[in-house]
Amino acid sequence: MKTAFLWPRLLSVCIGVLVVAGCSTPPPPPPPVPKVSVVLLPQTDASGNPIRTAVSVTSGQQALQLDQPFALAESDPKGQLAQRISSAAEVQARYGEVLKIQPPSPEIVVLRFLPGKSQLTPESEQQLPELIQRARARAGGEILVVGHTDRVGSRDANDALSLQRAQAIVNLLKARGFSEDLLSAIGRGEREPAVPTDDEVAEPRNRRAEVIIR
Amino acid sequence: MTPLTFHKCMQSAVLCCSLLMPLLGQAASERSGIIKNLEGEVTVVRGGKSLPAASGGGLFEGDRIVTGPKGAAAVTLKDGTVLSVGPNSSMDLTHYIFEPTSQNGSLLVNLVQGTVRMVTGIMGRTNPELIKLTTPTSVVGVRGTDFIVEATP
């Protein structure tokens, strides 16, 4: 706001100089107000159904909510935000480079353990070389192993057990030459059962590890 | 709330979090994400030093990604948030905490200039109110979302 007040004064100084010696350089343009554009992209779930999403854009005292696919908020030279609906074609034309650099979606594979152990079933262990290959095919490809338990035992004990199972798989991947820097072991305990059960119910389908390749 | 007071607020939040971090057992040097796809000239500014970006390299809280006129970079943060930075851009990972067991955390990205696409990950579901992206003139808040922000100086 300060510059708006300064501007007419600068102008009159320049005119004064013009009378005497000529204005060798034109008056400097007012400093531009930084601009912002925000566009909401459509999102779908794993089965391709659209998900309702939204972003809020706050600029000074002004706040807008974008909640339609391709809704675009853009500030004018005075910094005022206006909203309109853009399109896939416009976003592609304006932001093609950003869209192009997006990494491919993660792949998720479920591995199973022998009953009551941190040891993989032979079928699951056989999958490991292929998982490594798929991770290496990606730029900066990493492997996250997320361990899960059933609801037998305390939450804390299951947190520890799930992490131990995840770590066991991470160790196998490391032993097969996959870089430690690109491996993570995560224990989610009994929080995310594949099959919901009551507490203290033994459920082999919940004793598993999700391998995320991304 | 004006962007300025918001910044101050986030700064104190960051300070509180960094004081609490040892209690949460999270090492300050732990990486926040991994650099994925790269195109053209991309550097990471860390502790005042410019380093060439490399696919598979870590991105840490406080890092700045700078891209050249033909540069672009994608980073995946621990919770699965994907940040794609376009050409002629400068973006700070101002603050990032994610605790993978509880899946709680918070994220503050500052787009100094240029373009960034953010596709939120787990935190977009667990703590959407703690994800913010700022530009020199605005604050973007999210709810489980995929969006692009452009800041023109």
JSON list of C-alpha atoms in Angstrom, two decimals, chain A residues 32-43 51-61 65 67 74-75 81 91 94-95 97-104 139-142 144 159 180-189 191-192 214, chain B residues 1-3 31 34-39 55-57 71-87 100-103 115-117 119-120 135-153:
[
{"chain": "A", "resi": 32, "resn": "PRO", "atom": "CA", "xyz": [4.50, -5.63, -9.48]},
{"chain": "A", "resi": 33, "resn": "VAL", "atom": "CA", "xyz": [2.34, -7.36, -6.90]},
{"chain": "A", "resi": 34, "resn": "PRO", "atom": "CA", "xyz": [3.42, -11.02, -6.73]},
{"chain": "A", "resi": 35, "resn": "LYS", "atom": "CA", "xyz": [0.81, -13.22, -8.34]},
{"chain": "A", "resi": 36, "resn": "VAL", "atom": "CA", "xyz": [-0.57, -16.54, -7.23]},
{"chain": "A", "resi": 37, "resn": "SER", "atom": "CA", "xyz": [-2.53, -19.21, -9.10]},
{"chain": "A", "resi": 38, "resn": "VAL", "atom": "CA", "xyz": [-3.93, -22.33, -7.48]},
{"chain": "A", "resi": 39, "resn": "VAL", "atom": "CA", "xyz": [-5.72, -25.06, -9.42]},
{"chain": "A", "resi": 40, "resn": "LEU", "atom": "CA", "xyz": [-7.43, -28.10, -7.90]},
{"chain": "A", "resi": 41, "resn": "LEU", "atom": "CA", "xyz": [-6.92, -31.30, -9.91]},
{"chain": "A", "resi": 42, "resn": "PRO", "atom": "CA", "xyz": [-9.50, -34.10, -9.95]},
{"chain": "A", "resi": 43, "resn": "GLN", "atom": "CA", "xyz": [-8.67, -37.19, -7.91]},
{"chain": "A", "resi": 51, "resn": "ILE", "atom": "CA", "xyz": [-13.03, -38.35, -4.59]},
{"chain": "A", "resi": 52, "resn": "ARG", "atom": "CA", "xyz": [-14.32, -35.05, -3.23]},
{"chain": "A", "resi": 53, "resn": "THR", "atom": "CA", "xyz": [-11.35, -32.86, -2.36]},
{"chain": "A", "resi": 54, "resn": "ALA", "atom": "CA", "xyz": [-10.82, -29.18, -1.66]},
{"chain": "A", "resi": 55, "resn": "VAL", "atom": "CA", "xyz": [-8.21, -26.52, -1.02]},
{"chain": "A", "resi": 56, "resn": "SER", "atom": "CA", "xyz": [-8.59, -23.16, 0.64]},
{"chain": "A", "resi": 57, "resn": "VAL", "atom": "CA", "xyz": [-6.65, -20.17, -0.65]},
{"chain": "A", "resi": 58, "resn": "THR", "atom": "CA", "xyz": [-6.11, -17.23, 1.71]},
{"chain": "A", "resi": 59, "resn": "SER", "atom": "CA", "xyz": [-4.57, -14.01, 0.49]},
{"chain": "A", "resi": 60, "resn": "GLY", "atom": "CA", "xyz": [-4.63, -11.04, 2.86]},
{"chain": "A", "resi": 61, "resn": "GLN", "atom": "CA", "xyz": [-8.20, -10.75, 4.15]},
{"chain": "A", "resi": 65, "resn": "GLN", "atom": "CA", "xyz": [-12.52, -22.43, -1.28]},
{"chain": "A", "resi": 67, "resn": "ASP", "atom": "CA", "xyz": [-13.89, -27.72, -4.39]},
{"chain": "A", "resi": 74, "resn": "GLU", "atom": "CA", "xyz": [-5.86, -16.48, -9.49]},
{"chain": "A", "resi": 75, "resn": "SER", "atom": "CA", "xyz": [-4.83, -13.05, -8.21]},
{"chain": "A", "resi": 81, "resn": "LEU", "atom": "CA", "xyz": [-8.30, -13.34, -5.94]},
{"chain": "A", "resi": 91, "resn": "VAL", "atom": "CA", "xyz": [-3.68, -27.10, -17.08]},
{"chain": "A", "resi": 94, "resn": "ARG", "atom": "CA", "xyz": [0.31, -24.15, -18.57]},
{"chain": "A", "resi": 95, "resn": "TYR", "atom": "CA", "xyz": [1.79, -26.82, -16.34]},
{"chain": "A", "resi": 97, "resn": "GLU", "atom": "CA", "xyz": [6.39, -29.82, -17.24]},
{"chain": "A", "resi": 98, "resn": "VAL", "atom": "CA", "xyz": [5.06, -30.23, -13.71]},
{"chain": "A", "resi": 99, "resn": "LEU", "atom": "CA", "xyz": [2.57, -32.90, -14.78]},
{"chain": "A", "resi": 100, "resn": "LYS", "atom": "CA", "xyz": [5.27, -34.77, -16.73]},
{"chain": "A", "resi": 101, "resn": "ILE", "atom": "CA", "xyz": [7.68, -35.06, -13.79]},
{"chain": "A", "resi": 102, "resn": "GLN", "atom": "CA", "xyz": [5.10, -36.77, -11.52]},
{"chain": "A", "resi": 103, "resn": "PRO", "atom": "CA", "xyz": [6.43, -40.20, -10.46]},
{"chain": "A", "resi": 104, "resn": "PRO", "atom": "CA", "xyz": [4.28, -43.26, -11.30]},
{"chain": "A", "resi": 139, "resn": "ALA", "atom": "CA", "xyz": [13.84, -43.10, -10.42]},
{"chain": "A", "resi": 140, "resn": "GLY", "atom": "CA", "xyz": [14.89, -43.03, -6.75]},
{"chain": "A", "resi": 141, "resn": "GLY", "atom": "CA", "xyz": [12.76, -46.15, -6.27]},
{"chain": "A", "resi": 142, "resn": "GLU", "atom": "CA", "xyz": [12.32, -47.08, -2.63]},
{"chain": "A", "resi": 144, "resn": "LEU", "atom": "CA", "xyz": [8.65, -49.47, 2.38]},
{"chain": "A", "resi": 159, "resn": "ASP", "atom": "CA", "xyz": [3.46, -52.34, 17.56]},
{"chain": "A", "resi": 180, "resn": "GLU", "atom": "CA", "xyz": [19.62, -49.48, 2.88]},
{"chain": "A", "resi": 181, "resn": "ASP", "atom": "CA", "xyz": [19.05, -45.76, 2.19]},
{"chain": "A", "resi": 182, "resn": "LEU", "atom": "CA", "xyz": [15.99, -46.64, 0.12]},
{"chain": "A", "resi": 183, "resn": "LEU", "atom": "CA", "xyz": [14.46, -49.09, 2.61]},
{"chain": "A", "resi": 184, "resn": "SER", "atom": "CA", "xyz": [12.07, -48.33, 5.49]},
{"chain": "A", "resi": 185, "resn": "ALA", "atom": "CA", "xyz": [10.51, -50.65, 8.08]},
{"chain": "A", "resi": 186, "resn": "ILE", "atom": "CA", "xyz": [7.25, -49.44, 9.60]},
{"chain": "A", "resi": 187, "resn": "GLY", "atom": "CA", "xyz": [5.12, -51.17, 12.24]},
{"chain": "A", "resi": 188, "resn": "ARG", "atom": "CA", "xyz": [1.41, -50.39, 12.28]},
{"chain": "A", "resi": 189, "resn": "GLY", "atom": "CA", "xyz": [0.54, -52.96, 14.96]},
{"chain": "A", "resi": 191, "resn": "ARG", "atom": "CA", "xyz": [-4.45, -50.59, 13.75]},
{"chain": "A", "resi": 192, "resn": "GLU", "atom": "CA", "xyz": [-5.16, -51.61, 10.15]},
{"chain": "A", "resi": 214, "resn": "ARG", "atom": "CA", "xyz": [7.40, -46.09, -4.95]},
{"chain": "B", "resi": 1, "resn": "MET", "atom": "CA", "xyz": [-5.17, -14.64, 9.83]},
{"chain": "B", "resi": 2, "resn": "THR", "atom": "CA", "xyz": [-2.67, -12.77, 7.65]},
{"chain": "B", "resi": 3, "resn": "PRO", "atom": "CA", "xyz": [0.15, -14.72, 6.02]},
{"chain": "B", "resi": 31, "resn": "ARG", "atom": "CA", "xyz": [15.37, -37.60, 5.93]},
{"chain": "B", "resi": 34, "resn": "ILE", "atom": "CA", "xyz": [13.48, -39.07, -1.35]},
{"chain": "B", "resi": 35, "resn": "ILE", "atom": "CA", "xyz": [14.17, -37.31, -4.63]},
{"chain": "B", "resi": 36, "resn": "LYS", "atom": "CA", "xyz": [12.56, -39.17, -7.52]},
{"chain": "B", "resi": 37, "resn": "ASN", "atom": "CA", "xyz": [12.31, -38.04, -11.13]},
{"chain": "B", "resi": 38, "resn": "LEU", "atom": "CA", "xyz": [14.57, -35.20, -12.25]},
{"chain": "B", "resi": 39, "resn": "GLU", "atom": "CA", "xyz": [14.76, -33.14, -15.42]},
{"chain": "B", "resi": 55, "resn": "SER", "atom": "CA", "xyz": [17.48, -39.38, -7.89]},
{"chain": "B", "resi": 56, "resn": "GLY", "atom": "CA", "xyz": [17.47, -41.51, -4.75]},
{"chain": "B", "resi": 57, "resn": "GLY", "atom": "CA", "xyz": [19.01, -38.75, -2.65]},
{"chain": "B", "resi": 71, "resn": "GLY", "atom": "CA", "xyz": [14.49, -28.05, -14.66]},
{"chain": "B", "resi": 72, "resn": "ALA", "atom": "CA", "xyz": [11.85, -30.08, -12.83]},
{"chain": "B", "resi": 73, "resn": "ALA", "atom": "CA", "xyz": [11.99, -32.40, -9.83]},
{"chain": "B", "resi": 74, "resn": "ALA", "atom": "CA", "xyz": [9.69, -34.77, -7.95]},
{"chain": "B", "resi": 75, "resn": "VAL", "atom": "CA", "xyz": [10.06, -35.72, -4.30]},
{"chain": "B", "resi": 76, "resn": "THR", "atom": "CA", "xyz": [8.09, -38.27, -2.30]},
{"chain": "B", "resi": 77, "resn": "LEU", "atom": "CA", "xyz": [7.86, -37.49, 1.42]},
{"chain": "B", "resi": 78, "resn": "LYS", "atom": "CA", "xyz": [7.65, -40.23, 4.04]},
{"chain": "B", "resi": 79, "resn": "ASP", "atom": "CA", "xyz": [3.86, -40.14, 4.26]},
{"chain": "B", "resi": 80, "resn": "GLY", "atom": "CA", "xyz": [3.57, -40.46, 0.48]},
{"chain": "B", "resi": 81, "resn": "THR", "atom": "CA", "xyz": [2.99, -36.76, -0.24]},
{"chain": "B", "resi": 82, "resn": "VAL", "atom": "CA", "xyz": [4.39, -36.05, -3.71]},
{"chain": "B", "resi": 83, "resn": "LEU", "atom": "CA", "xyz": [5.82, -32.61, -4.49]},
{"chain": "B", "resi": 84, "resn": "SER", "atom": "CA", "xyz": [6.53, -31.93, -8.16]},
{"chain": "B", "resi": 85, "resn": "VAL", "atom": "CA", "xyz": [8.48, -28.75, -8.75]},
{"chain": "B", "resi": 86, "resn": "GLY", "atom": "CA", "xyz": [8.30, -27.08, -12.17]},
{"chain": "B", "resi": 87, "resn": "PRO", "atom": "CA", "xyz": [10.87, -24.97, -14.07]},
{"chain": "B", "resi": 100, "resn": "PRO", "atom": "CA", "xyz": [4.74, -43.63, 10.59]},
{"chain": "B", "resi": 101, "resn": "THR", "atom": "CA", "xyz": [3.24, -45.80, 13.35]},
{"chain": "B", "resi": 102, "resn": "SER", "atom": "CA", "xyz": [0.52, -43.34, 14.42]},
{"chain": "B", "resi": 103, "resn": "GLN", "atom": "CA", "xyz": [0.56, -41.66, 10.97]},
{"chain": "B", "resi": 115, "resn": "THR", "atom": "CA", "xyz": [5.26, -23.88, -9.70]},
{"chain": "B", "resi": 116, "resn": "VAL", "atom": "CA", "xyz": [4.64, -26.86, -7.47]},
{"chain": "B", "resi": 117, "resn": "ARG", "atom": "CA", "xyz": [2.12, -29.68, -7.62]},
{"chain": "B", "resi": 119, "resn": "VAL", "atom": "CA", "xyz": [-0.53, -34.65, -4.12]},
{"chain": "B", "resi": 120, "resn": "THR", "atom": "CA", "xyz": [-1.10, -35.27, -0.43]},
{"chain": "B", "resi": 135, "resn": "THR", "atom": "CA", "xyz": [3.57, -18.32, -1.32]},
{"chain": "B", "resi": 136, "resn": "PRO", "atom": "CA", "xyz": [4.80, -14.73, -0.86]},
{"chain": "B", "resi": 137, "resn": "THR", "atom": "CA", "xyz": [1.17, -13.55, -0.88]},
{"chain": "B", "resi": 138, "resn": "SER", "atom": "CA", "xyz": [-1.03, -16.45, 0.14]},
{"chain": "B", "resi": 139, "resn": "VAL", "atom": "CA", "xyz": [-1.62, -19.57, 2.19]},
{"chain": "B", "resi": 140, "resn": "VAL", "atom": "CA", "xyz": [-3.08, -22.75, 0.73]},
{"chain": "B", "resi": 141, "resn": "GLY", "atom": "CA", "xyz": [-4.76, -25.25, 3.05]},
{"chain": "B", "resi": 142, "resn": "VAL", "atom": "CA", "xyz": [-5.75, -28.74, 1.94]},
{"chain": "B", "resi": 143, "resn": "ARG", "atom": "CA", "xyz": [-8.20, -31.59, 2.35]},
{"chain": "B", "resi": 144, "resn": "GLY", "atom": "CA", "xyz": [-6.97, -34.87, 0.79]},
{"chain": "B", "resi": 145, "resn": "THR", "atom": "CA", "xyz": [-5.92, -33.22, -2.40]},
{"chain": "B", "resi": 146, "resn": "ASP", "atom": "CA", "xyz": [-4.06, -32.88, -5.68]},
{"chain": "B", "resi": 147, "resn": "PHE", "atom": "CA", "xyz": [-3.39, -29.30, -6.76]},
{"chain": "B", "resi": 148, "resn": "ILE", "atom": "CA", "xyz": [-0.92, -26.97, -8.46]},
{"chain": "B", "resi": 149, "resn": "VAL", "atom": "CA", "xyz": [0.27, -23.62, -7.10]},
{"chain": "B", "resi": 150, "resn": "GLU", "atom": "CA", "xyz": [2.12, -21.02, -9.13]},
{"chain": "B", "resi": 151, "resn": "ALA", "atom": "CA", "xyz": [3.78, -17.97, -7.59]},
{"chain": "B", "resi": 152, "resn": "THR", "atom": "CA", "xyz": [4.97, -15.24, -9.94]},
{"chain": "B", "resi": 153, "resn": "PRO", "atom": "CA", "xyz": [7.30, -12.63, -8.44]}
]
